[in-house]
Amino acid sequence: MAEKKLTIYYTTDLHGHFYPTTYGDRLERPLGLFRCAPCFEKDGDTLIIDGGDILQGSPFAAYCRKKLQSAKPLAEIMSRCGYDVVTLGNHDFNYGLAYLRDYLSRGTFDCACENVRDAAGNTLHPYMIKVMESGLRVGIAGIVTDHVNIWEKPENLEGIHITAPFEAARSALERMQGEVDLTICIYHGGFERDLQTGRLLSQTGENIAYRLCQELGYDILLTGHQHLSLHGRWIHGTYALQSADNGREFHRLTVSVSEGCKRISSERVAADAPADASLVQGFAELEAAVQTWLDEDVGRLPRALAKAPHLQMAACGSDIARMFLDVQRQFSGAQISAVSLANDVMGFGEAVTRRDILASYPYSNTLVVLEITGEKLRAALERSAAYFSLGEDGALAVSETFLRPKVEHYNYDYYAGIAYCIDVSRPVGGRVVSLQYRGNDVQPDDVFSICMSNYRASGAGGYDMYPGCRVLREIQRDMSDLIMEYFERGLQKSLFERPSFQYEVTGGRLPWMK
């Protein structure tokens, strides 16, 4: 049997980052699909694959949705970059099925997502077999984390359901057996175990990549969702890897199959090539419109809202979080507000543009008002308090559980409407030493209304006290839209006249203070 070879180029979690920019400014950065695509050398024995989360996450993507109301440019870009197969990410459902279908129908690529089913249980994007020029038969199945069912607005999933990814992957693999020479699973999900030690890191089921390797028999597992850069490695007989987000890199896999022997290797390639000139020019008019739209002023602040290191903001408070909390309380009327900041939060000058808002609040979140007891409120505060750890010298630090395997500053929540104190010298789970509402100690059976993002209300990020709470109100508008209206109505003018944060973090030395 002659040796058959295959080259795979793999990206994931691009989040609408095509041009080499973060959009926080106009500087070029080492990221974006247009800096990866020049390295894609395609022939009859090549597959270009993406692991999902294309439609949401950048101002470019937001402009397509909000202003053009069309995913056509996104589909054209993926097609021109030569993609053969994509799977779906959880954020690809954020704008509803009509928008997702518009994207898929306009592309020249195929979609494989085995666990997206219609009401009758039929798979909408089943596995496929690609026959390469060399004759190599490649079976490709895609799956997405079923936590989409928890995170997504019900109307965005109307008529479909995301089933258990493990069972879908196993079923597809069983049907492929005997039909193909090589099996690939594209999984929009990540690893639940430490890849060095095998130690279990999460039991939520959001990520099950290690289990897929351990219990199934795919030749290759291409993962995503966690935004990690993980080099290729063998895990229980499956060659697995993950690519970083926003087009900061891609993976090039080399496969050879001969007489039943499969050799697989890979390399991570950073996005440091010059951007593809034809792609840059091809969408230059749209990109210019995006940049102009971003630079339009939406209002002014009494003073600039500066960012600081996440640890410092978490311990001492953040004016950026303070504004977001005020937005939520203004539009919800809730007694308490809870909000987190993105890993790459920017900040605001006195003049605020759309660029500032979308760069500092990049998520497509809506708001939920829950009824919560004092007992559950304290539990939520304890989860946030677990963000802190103490070094050997007593210096405050970020807990490793918020840094590995994925950096999760966004799972630390800031609160308004309550006064509380966190003592980091105490054990995790018992750090909230005082908690008051309007000067009174909060009792376990007290009841409050609390506003937060739909993502947090789902229990994501370890806040499992929220699911099951009675939903008092849902505000079905993107938070970024509410922030813009906040400025349009002039609500920000009295931001600093309203009560500030009322919390304190004690028990550790603040390392940034001399």
PDB file of C-alpha atoms in Angstrom, residues 49-52 84-89 92-93 104 109-116 123-130 139-144 172 176 184-188:
ATOM      1  CA  ILE A  49     -10.461  23.290   9.335  1.00  0.00           C
ATOM      2  CA  ASP A  50     -11.920  25.678  11.908  1.00  0.00           C
ATOM      3  CA  GLY A  51     -13.156  24.787  15.382  1.00  0.00           C
ATOM      4  CA  GLY A  52     -15.965  27.351  15.749  1.00  0.00           C
ATOM      5  CA  ASP A  84     -13.035  22.988   3.865  1.00  0.00           C
ATOM      6  CA  VAL A  85     -14.797  22.161   7.140  1.00  0.00           C
ATOM      7  CA  VAL A  86     -15.965  24.121  10.169  1.00  0.00           C
ATOM      8  CA  THR A  87     -17.777  23.142  13.313  1.00  0.00           C
ATOM      9  CA  LEU A  88     -19.950  25.420  15.440  1.00  0.00           C
ATOM     10  CA  GLY A  89     -18.924  27.151  18.653  1.00  0.00           C
ATOM     11  CA  ASP A  92     -22.049  31.065  16.886  1.00  0.00           C
ATOM     12  CA  PHE A  93     -25.592  30.754  18.280  1.00  0.00           C
ATOM     13  CA  LEU A 104     -23.448  28.632   6.604  1.00  0.00           C
ATOM     14  CA  PHE A 109     -17.144  25.143   3.238  1.00  0.00           C
ATOM     15  CA  ASP A 110     -18.977  22.268   4.909  1.00  0.00           C
ATOM     16  CA  CYS A 111     -20.217  22.236   8.490  1.00  0.00           C
ATOM     17  CA  ALA A 112     -19.885  19.195  10.748  1.00  0.00           C
ATOM     18  CA  CYS A 113     -21.592  19.413  14.147  1.00  0.00           C
ATOM     19  CA  GLU A 114     -22.990  16.039  15.081  1.00  0.00           C
ATOM     20  CA  ASN A 115     -24.856  17.037  18.242  1.00  0.00           C
ATOM     21  CA  VAL A 116     -26.977  19.838  16.771  1.00  0.00           C
ATOM     22  CA  THR A 123     -28.524  15.604  13.008  1.00  0.00           C
ATOM     23  CA  LEU A 124     -28.417  18.857  11.033  1.00  0.00           C
ATOM     24  CA  HIS A 125     -24.674  18.768  10.321  1.00  0.00           C
ATOM     25  CA  PRO A 126     -23.614  15.102  10.270  1.00  0.00           C
ATOM     26  CA  TYR A 127     -20.111  13.721   9.941  1.00  0.00           C
ATOM     27  CA  MET A 128     -18.618  13.590   6.466  1.00  0.00           C
ATOM     28  CA  ILE A 129     -16.045  11.627   4.545  1.00  0.00           C
ATOM     29  CA  LYS A 130     -13.477  13.551   2.505  1.00  0.00           C
ATOM     30  CA  GLY A 139     -13.887  10.839   8.365  1.00  0.00           C
ATOM     31  CA  ILE A 140     -14.658  14.162  10.084  1.00  0.00           C
ATOM     32  CA  ALA A 141     -17.164  14.677  12.889  1.00  0.00           C
ATOM     33  CA  GLY A 142     -17.799  17.926  14.760  1.00  0.00           C
ATOM     34  CA  ILE A 143     -19.303  18.483  18.208  1.00  0.00           C
ATOM     35  CA  VAL A 144     -19.938  21.516  20.430  1.00  0.00           C
ATOM     36  CA  ALA A 172     -20.310   9.079  14.594  1.00  0.00           C
ATOM     37  CA  MET A 176     -17.236   5.662  10.369  1.00  0.00           C
ATOM     38  CA  ILE A 184     -10.951  13.382  13.041  1.00  0.00           C
ATOM     39  CA  CYS A 185     -13.161  14.927  15.716  1.00  0.00           C
ATOM     40  CA  ILE A 186     -13.436  18.732  15.785  1.00  0.00           C
ATOM     41  CA  TYR A 187     -14.581  19.579  19.293  1.00  0.00           C
ATOM     42  CA  HIS A 188     -15.603  23.056  20.355  1.00  0.00           C
TER      43      HIS A 188
END
